[in-house]
Amino acid sequence: MYSNKKSILVIGALGQIGTELTIALRAKYGVDAVIASDRHPANEKTTEAGPYAQLNVLDKAALQTLVQEKSITYIYHLAAVLSATGEQNPLMAWDINMQGLLNVLEVAREEKLEQIFWPSSIAVFGPDAPKVDCPQDGVTNPSTVYGISKIAGEQWCRYYFEKYGLDVRSIRYPGLISYSAPPGGGTTDYAVAIFHEAIKTGSYECFLAEDTRLPMLYMDDAIRGTLELMEAPAESISIRTSYNLSGLSFSAAELAAEIQKHKPELQVTYKPDSRQAIADSWPQSIDDAVARKDWGWKPKFDVGLMTEDMLQNLGELYANA
Ligand code: AKB
């Protein structure tokens, strides 16, 4: 369990998950307890929000100095190259995803940190995995470099736990849907872009086919689940690689129809590109029974609630822009 005093470093704090996780951690543990970091230099927005450090996670010495200077005890390491960008430059993706994680694990071991969070992904599963309700221990064999880096990363997390007792915890996130910060370079990004276009232009050309069904999760649920996992008693954590987590599963056409209930004028066309092959290699839905049993995971948002919340929040953001 968390002690009262903690010093938390979020790596990749300006990304899709990092933006919201940093806010949630600051709301829970205090603004000054959470240092946001990213490879981008500080600006007015980042420094006004709370402590910020420019950090390239590939620079292990800089990471270690920051951890020592700020007496960091917890790291949430979110910086990664996602599936679609990874296929454009596989060796770069491998380097950033693997070396970044290894630097965090090594610094955590050397500095005896209390807890680490690192996200894995449904991309660990490839074409051999069950398509429907893919179980926790389903065969993986990923076909993207992103998936390969995630399955290798999961094994490194387990290794550091078993060999050094490092308390690393992880979730295999499905596609995440949120309105605060855009995703970048993923295959599930269409499910965010379609909301923006529904509000801005009323038309959207989808890069996946209409019957492509993928596992997804609303960001509110993802953040709550992450905090719940990190606060769960260590003895209830039976998975030291990464937990399957499920929330939503819909096809591109089903999502479009849900948005059209509120925005009937929305026109959607489908023009699959290279991301279709990645989507086709992944499961359509995930079985998260182990997370439910171990630490009580339960999503709150169904596709209807998620759609209402996205449209309302994005509508307000665009109205005030
Ligand atoms: C991606 O599409 O690459 C990510 C993921 C499923 O991990 N959103």
Short mmCIF file of C-alpha atoms and ligand atoms in Angstrom, two decimals:
data_model
loop_
_atom_site.label_atom_id
_atom_site.label_comp_id
_atom_site.label_asym_id
_atom_site.label_seq_id
_atom_site.Cartn_x
_atom_site.Cartn_y
_atom_site.Cartn_z
CA MET A 1 0.00 0.00 0.00
CA TYR A 2 1.08 3.61 -0.51
CA SER A 3 2.55 5.38 2.48
CA ASN A 4 1.36 8.94 3.09
CA LYS A 5 4.51 10.64 1.84
CA LYS A 6 5.58 9.88 -1.68
CA SER A 7 7.45 11.39 -4.53
CA ILE A 8 6.14 10.31 -7.92
CA LEU A 9 7.75 10.72 -11.35
CA VAL A 10 5.56 10.44 -14.45
CA ILE A 11 7.61 9.79 -17.60
CA GLY A 12 5.75 10.65 -20.80
CA ALA A 13 3.49 13.05 -18.88
CA LEU A 14 2.43 15.03 -21.96
CA GLY A 15 1.09 12.00 -23.85
CA GLN A 16 -2.47 10.67 -24.01
CA ILE A 17 -2.32 8.65 -20.77
CA GLY A 18 0.28 10.82 -19.02
CA THR A 19 -1.78 14.00 -19.29
CA GLU A 20 -4.70 12.49 -17.39
CA LEU A 21 -2.73 10.26 -15.05
CA THR A 22 -0.64 13.24 -13.87
CA ILE A 23 -3.82 15.19 -13.07
CA ALA A 24 -5.31 12.21 -11.21
CA LEU A 25 -2.13 11.55 -9.23
CA ARG A 26 -1.86 15.23 -8.27
CA ALA A 27 -5.49 15.29 -7.16
CA LYS A 28 -4.85 12.26 -4.97
CA TYR A 29 -1.37 12.88 -3.57
CA GLY A 30 -0.85 16.63 -3.94
CA VAL A 31 0.56 18.74 -6.78
CA ASP A 32 4.09 18.88 -5.37
CA ALA A 33 4.26 15.11 -4.86
CA VAL A 34 4.10 14.49 -8.63
CA ILE A 35 6.84 15.53 -11.06
CA ALA A 36 5.70 15.46 -14.66
CA SER A 37 8.42 14.72 -17.20
CA ASP A 38 8.60 14.43 -20.95
CA ARG A 39 11.18 14.88 -23.71
CA HIS A 40 9.73 18.31 -24.56
CA PRO A 41 11.06 21.46 -22.87
CA ALA A 42 9.01 23.09 -20.14
CA ASN A 43 6.51 25.74 -21.21
CA GLU A 44 4.08 28.02 -19.38
CA LYS A 45 1.37 25.37 -19.38
CA THR A 46 3.53 22.57 -17.96
CA THR A 47 5.18 24.69 -15.27
CA GLU A 48 1.93 26.34 -14.19
CA ALA A 49 0.34 22.92 -13.64
CA GLY A 50 3.04 21.71 -11.21
CA PRO A 51 6.65 20.49 -11.06
CA TYR A 52 8.01 19.60 -14.52
CA ALA A 53 11.34 18.21 -15.75
CA GLN A 54 12.50 17.77 -19.34
CA LEU A 55 13.74 14.18 -19.56
CA ASN A 56 14.71 11.76 -22.31
CA VAL A 57 14.21 8.32 -20.76
CA LEU A 58 16.98 6.95 -23.01
CA ASP A 59 19.43 9.06 -20.96
CA LYS A 60 19.82 6.79 -17.95
CA ALA A 61 22.24 9.11 -16.15
CA ALA A 62 19.79 12.01 -16.39
CA LEU A 63 16.97 9.78 -15.12
CA GLN A 64 19.08 8.60 -12.19
CA THR A 65 20.11 12.15 -11.27
CA LEU A 66 16.48 13.30 -11.32
CA VAL A 67 15.43 10.34 -9.15
CA GLN A 68 18.20 11.11 -6.64
CA GLU A 69 17.71 14.87 -6.56
CA LYS A 70 13.94 14.67 -6.12
CA SER A 71 14.01 11.59 -3.83
CA ILE A 72 11.63 9.81 -6.21
CA THR A 73 10.05 6.63 -4.83
CA TYR A 74 7.43 5.82 -7.51
CA ILE A 75 7.69 5.94 -11.32
CA TYR A 76 4.90 5.74 -13.88
CA HIS A 77 6.78 5.12 -17.14
CA LEU A 78 4.43 5.82 -20.05
CA ALA A 79 6.72 7.00 -22.86
CA ALA A 80 6.49 4.64 -25.86
CA VAL A 81 6.25 4.39 -29.64
CA LEU A 82 2.82 2.94 -30.53
CA SER A 83 1.87 0.28 -33.08
CA ALA A 84 1.46 2.20 -36.35
CA THR A 85 4.50 4.46 -35.89
CA GLY A 86 6.52 1.45 -34.76
CA GLU A 87 5.94 -0.32 -38.08
CA GLN A 88 7.38 2.73 -39.92
CA ASN A 89 10.66 2.42 -38.04
CA PRO A 90 10.90 -0.90 -36.17
CA LEU A 91 14.43 -0.55 -34.77
CA MET A 92 13.75 2.95 -33.45
CA ALA A 93 10.56 1.66 -31.79
CA TRP A 94 12.43 -1.28 -30.24
CA ASP A 95 15.16 1.02 -28.94
CA ILE A 96 12.81 3.55 -27.34
CA ASN A 97 10.38 1.01 -25.93
CA MET A 98 12.95 -1.48 -24.61
CA GLN A 99 15.88 0.72 -23.60
CA GLY A 100 13.49 3.18 -21.98
CA LEU A 101 11.95 0.42 -19.86
CA LEU A 102 15.33 -1.14 -18.99
CA ASN A 103 16.66 2.26 -17.86
CA VAL A 104 13.64 2.69 -15.57
CA LEU A 105 13.94 -0.84 -14.17
CA GLU A 106 17.68 -0.48 -13.55
CA VAL A 107 17.36 2.92 -11.86
CA ALA A 108 14.47 1.54 -9.78
CA ARG A 109 16.62 -1.41 -8.69
CA GLU A 110 19.72 0.70 -7.96
CA GLU A 111 17.80 3.41 -6.10
CA LYS A 112 15.53 0.89 -4.34
CA LEU A 113 12.28 2.52 -5.50
CA GLU A 114 9.04 1.37 -3.95
CA GLN A 115 6.84 0.86 -7.02
CA ILE A 116 6.84 1.12 -10.82
CA PHE A 117 3.95 1.23 -13.26
CA TRP A 118 4.53 0.40 -16.92
CA PRO A 119 1.79 -0.08 -19.51
CA SER A 120 1.63 -3.08 -21.79
CA SER A 121 -1.00 -3.46 -24.51
CA ILE A 122 -3.44 -5.83 -26.18
CA ALA A 123 -0.82 -5.67 -28.97
CA VAL A 124 1.02 -8.50 -27.17
CA PHE A 125 -1.55 -10.75 -28.87
CA GLY A 126 -1.11 -11.69 -32.52
CA PRO A 127 -3.07 -13.70 -35.10
CA ASP A 128 -2.71 -16.98 -33.15
CA ALA A 129 -4.55 -15.60 -30.10
CA PRO A 130 -8.28 -16.23 -29.58
CA LYS A 131 -10.24 -13.42 -31.28
CA VAL A 132 -13.12 -13.32 -28.80
CA ASP A 133 -12.63 -12.94 -25.03
CA CYS A 134 -8.89 -13.50 -25.34
CA PRO A 135 -7.80 -14.88 -21.94
CA GLN A 136 -5.01 -13.66 -19.67
CA ASP A 137 -2.76 -16.54 -20.70
CA GLY A 138 -3.84 -16.69 -24.36
CA VAL A 139 -1.05 -17.47 -26.84
CA THR A 140 0.67 -14.18 -27.75
CA ASN A 141 3.02 -14.31 -30.81
CA PRO A 142 2.61 -10.61 -31.71
CA SER A 143 3.17 -9.53 -35.31
CA THR A 144 4.11 -5.86 -34.72
CA VAL A 145 7.39 -4.54 -33.31
CA TYR A 146 5.29 -2.66 -30.74
CA GLY A 147 3.72 -5.95 -29.63
CA ILE A 148 7.12 -7.66 -29.54
CA SER A 149 8.51 -4.85 -27.37
CA LYS A 150 5.51 -5.13 -25.03
CA ILE A 151 5.71 -8.91 -24.60
CA ALA A 152 9.47 -8.69 -24.00
CA GLY A 153 8.89 -5.78 -21.59
CA GLU A 154 6.35 -7.84 -19.64
CA GLN A 155 8.95 -10.58 -19.16
CA TRP A 156 11.54 -8.03 -18.00
CA CYS A 157 9.01 -6.68 -15.44
CA ARG A 158 8.44 -10.18 -14.10
CA TYR A 159 12.20 -10.81 -14.05
CA TYR A 160 12.89 -7.68 -11.95
CA PHE A 161 10.10 -8.67 -9.56
CA GLU A 162 11.27 -12.25 -9.16
CA LYS A 163 15.02 -11.58 -9.09
CA TYR A 164 15.17 -8.24 -7.24
CA GLY A 165 11.77 -7.97 -5.54
CA LEU A 166 10.98 -4.77 -7.48
CA ASP A 167 7.23 -4.06 -7.24
CA VAL A 168 6.46 -3.48 -10.94
CA ARG A 169 2.78 -3.54 -11.94
CA SER A 170 1.30 -3.41 -15.41
CA ILE A 171 -1.91 -3.36 -17.44
CA ARG A 172 -2.41 -4.44 -21.05
CA TYR A 173 -4.37 -1.38 -22.15
CA PRO A 174 -6.78 -1.75 -25.06
CA GLY A 175 -7.36 1.28 -27.33
CA LEU A 176 -7.86 4.28 -25.03
CA ILE A 177 -10.51 6.90 -25.77
CA SER A 178 -10.10 10.37 -24.27
CA TYR A 179 -10.67 14.04 -25.02
CA SER A 180 -7.81 15.84 -23.19
CA ALA A 181 -4.72 14.87 -25.18
CA PRO A 182 -4.71 13.12 -28.57
CA PRO A 183 -3.20 9.65 -29.01
CA GLY A 184 -0.27 9.47 -31.41
CA GLY A 185 0.71 6.75 -33.81
CA GLY A 186 -1.66 3.99 -32.72
CA THR A 187 -4.03 1.72 -34.65
CA THR A 188 -6.97 2.46 -32.35
CA ASP A 189 -6.59 6.25 -32.79
CA TYR A 190 -9.56 6.35 -35.19
CA ALA A 191 -11.89 5.96 -32.20
CA VAL A 192 -10.70 9.34 -30.89
CA ALA A 193 -10.33 11.14 -34.25
CA ILE A 194 -13.93 10.33 -35.24
CA PHE A 195 -15.25 12.32 -32.24
CA HIS A 196 -13.16 15.38 -33.13
CA GLU A 197 -14.36 15.29 -36.75
CA ALA A 198 -17.98 14.70 -35.70
CA ILE A 199 -17.82 18.04 -33.89
CA LYS A 200 -15.49 19.99 -36.21
CA THR A 201 -16.49 18.97 -39.74
CA GLY A 202 -19.34 16.44 -39.59
CA SER A 203 -17.47 13.93 -41.73
CA TYR A 204 -14.74 11.37 -41.11
CA GLU A 205 -12.73 9.04 -43.34
CA CYS A 206 -11.87 5.99 -41.23
CA PHE A 207 -8.55 4.21 -41.85
CA LEU A 208 -10.03 0.86 -40.73
CA ALA A 209 -12.84 -1.13 -42.38
CA GLU A 210 -16.33 -0.67 -40.94
CA ASP A 211 -16.57 -4.19 -39.48
CA THR A 212 -13.22 -3.97 -37.66
CA ARG A 213 -13.93 -4.75 -34.02
CA LEU A 214 -11.33 -3.93 -31.36
CA PRO A 215 -11.12 -3.82 -27.55
CA MET A 216 -11.29 -0.26 -26.18
CA LEU A 217 -11.53 1.51 -22.82
CA TYR A 218 -12.62 4.99 -21.79
CA MET A 219 -9.80 6.98 -20.18
CA ASP A 220 -11.70 7.58 -16.92
CA ASP A 221 -11.88 3.82 -16.43
CA ALA A 222 -8.25 3.33 -17.48
CA ILE A 223 -6.98 5.91 -14.95
CA ARG A 224 -9.16 4.56 -12.13
CA GLY A 225 -8.04 1.00 -12.95
CA THR A 226 -4.39 2.05 -12.92
CA LEU A 227 -4.69 3.72 -9.52
CA GLU A 228 -6.61 0.72 -8.13
CA LEU A 229 -3.97 -1.71 -9.37
CA MET A 230 -1.17 0.35 -7.83
CA GLU A 231 -2.96 0.54 -4.47
CA ALA A 232 -3.90 -3.13 -4.29
CA PRO A 233 -2.10 -5.15 -1.57
CA ALA A 234 0.97 -6.87 -3.03
CA GLU A 235 -0.29 -10.29 -1.95
CA SER A 236 -3.35 -9.95 -4.22
CA ILE A 237 -1.20 -9.38 -7.34
CA SER A 238 -0.87 -12.79 -9.03
CA ILE A 239 0.22 -11.45 -12.44
CA ARG A 240 3.71 -9.97 -12.56
CA THR A 241 3.80 -9.67 -16.35
CA SER A 242 0.71 -7.55 -17.17
CA TYR A 243 -3.04 -7.76 -16.55
CA ASN A 244 -5.64 -8.12 -19.30
CA LEU A 245 -8.19 -5.30 -18.91
CA SER A 246 -11.48 -5.05 -20.72
CA GLY A 247 -14.08 -2.33 -21.01
CA LEU A 248 -15.60 -1.87 -24.47
CA SER A 249 -15.58 -3.77 -27.75
CA PHE A 250 -17.16 -2.28 -30.87
CA SER A 251 -16.69 -2.11 -34.62
CA ALA A 252 -15.94 1.15 -36.42
CA ALA A 253 -19.48 1.17 -37.86
CA GLU A 254 -21.03 0.57 -34.43
CA LEU A 255 -19.12 3.51 -32.98
CA ALA A 256 -20.20 5.71 -35.89
CA ALA A 257 -23.85 4.69 -35.30
CA GLU A 258 -23.56 5.52 -31.60
CA ILE A 259 -22.21 9.00 -32.38
CA GLN A 260 -24.93 9.47 -35.04
CA LYS A 261 -27.56 9.07 -32.29
CA HIS A 262 -26.36 12.50 -31.08
CA LYS A 263 -25.01 13.89 -34.37
CA PRO A 264 -27.20 12.42 -37.15
CA GLU A 265 -25.44 14.60 -39.73
CA LEU A 266 -22.11 12.74 -39.27
CA GLN A 267 -20.93 11.09 -42.52
CA VAL A 268 -18.37 8.28 -42.21
CA THR A 269 -16.49 6.65 -45.09
CA TYR A 270 -14.03 3.77 -44.82
CA LYS A 271 -10.64 3.64 -46.55
CA PRO A 272 -8.49 0.97 -44.85
CA ASP A 273 -4.72 1.59 -44.97
CA SER A 274 -1.69 -0.28 -43.59
CA ARG A 275 -3.16 -0.09 -40.08
CA GLN A 276 -5.88 -2.57 -41.11
CA ALA A 277 -3.39 -5.48 -41.02
CA ILE A 278 -2.35 -4.49 -37.49
CA ALA A 279 -5.98 -4.30 -36.33
CA ASP A 280 -6.75 -7.66 -37.95
CA SER A 281 -3.91 -9.28 -36.01
CA TRP A 282 -5.38 -8.27 -32.61
CA PRO A 283 -8.21 -9.84 -30.58
CA GLN A 284 -11.66 -8.26 -30.84
CA SER A 285 -12.41 -8.58 -27.15
CA ILE A 286 -10.51 -9.38 -23.98
CA ASP A 287 -11.25 -11.58 -20.96
CA ASP A 288 -10.18 -9.73 -17.81
CA ALA A 289 -11.40 -12.26 -15.21
CA VAL A 290 -8.03 -12.34 -13.42
CA ALA A 291 -7.93 -8.55 -12.87
CA ARG A 292 -11.53 -8.69 -11.61
CA LYS A 293 -10.66 -11.47 -9.16
CA ASP A 294 -7.26 -10.16 -7.97
CA TRP A 295 -7.96 -6.46 -7.39
CA GLY A 296 -11.65 -5.96 -8.07
CA TRP A 297 -11.43 -4.37 -11.55
CA LYS A 298 -14.79 -3.33 -13.04
CA PRO A 299 -15.29 -0.81 -15.86
CA LYS A 300 -18.00 1.85 -15.44
CA PHE A 301 -18.39 3.20 -18.98
CA ASP A 302 -20.31 1.38 -21.71
CA VAL A 303 -20.22 2.65 -25.29
CA GLY A 304 -23.32 4.85 -24.79
CA LEU A 305 -22.00 6.59 -21.67
CA MET A 306 -18.56 7.00 -23.19
CA THR A 307 -19.99 8.57 -26.35
CA GLU A 308 -22.13 11.06 -24.38
CA ASP A 309 -19.18 12.05 -22.19
CA MET A 310 -16.79 12.45 -25.16
CA LEU A 311 -19.23 14.61 -27.14
CA GLN A 312 -20.07 16.79 -24.17
CA ASN A 313 -16.45 17.42 -23.14
CA LEU A 314 -15.11 17.87 -26.67
CA GLY A 315 -18.06 20.15 -27.48
CA GLU A 316 -17.11 22.37 -24.52
CA LEU A 317 -13.41 22.33 -25.45
CA TYR A 318 -14.11 23.43 -29.04
CA ALA A 319 -16.68 26.01 -27.92
CA ASN A 320 -14.11 27.61 -25.59
CA ALA A 321 -11.17 27.34 -27.97
C1 AKB B 1 -2.19 1.31 -30.44
O1 AKB B 1 -3.19 1.35 -31.20
O2 AKB B 1 -1.04 1.11 -30.85
C2 AKB B 1 -2.41 1.45 -28.95
C3 AKB B 1 -2.54 0.14 -28.27
C4 AKB B 1 -3.69 -0.75 -28.53
O3 AKB B 1 -1.70 -0.18 -27.46
N1 AKB B 1 -3.58 2.25 -28.72
#
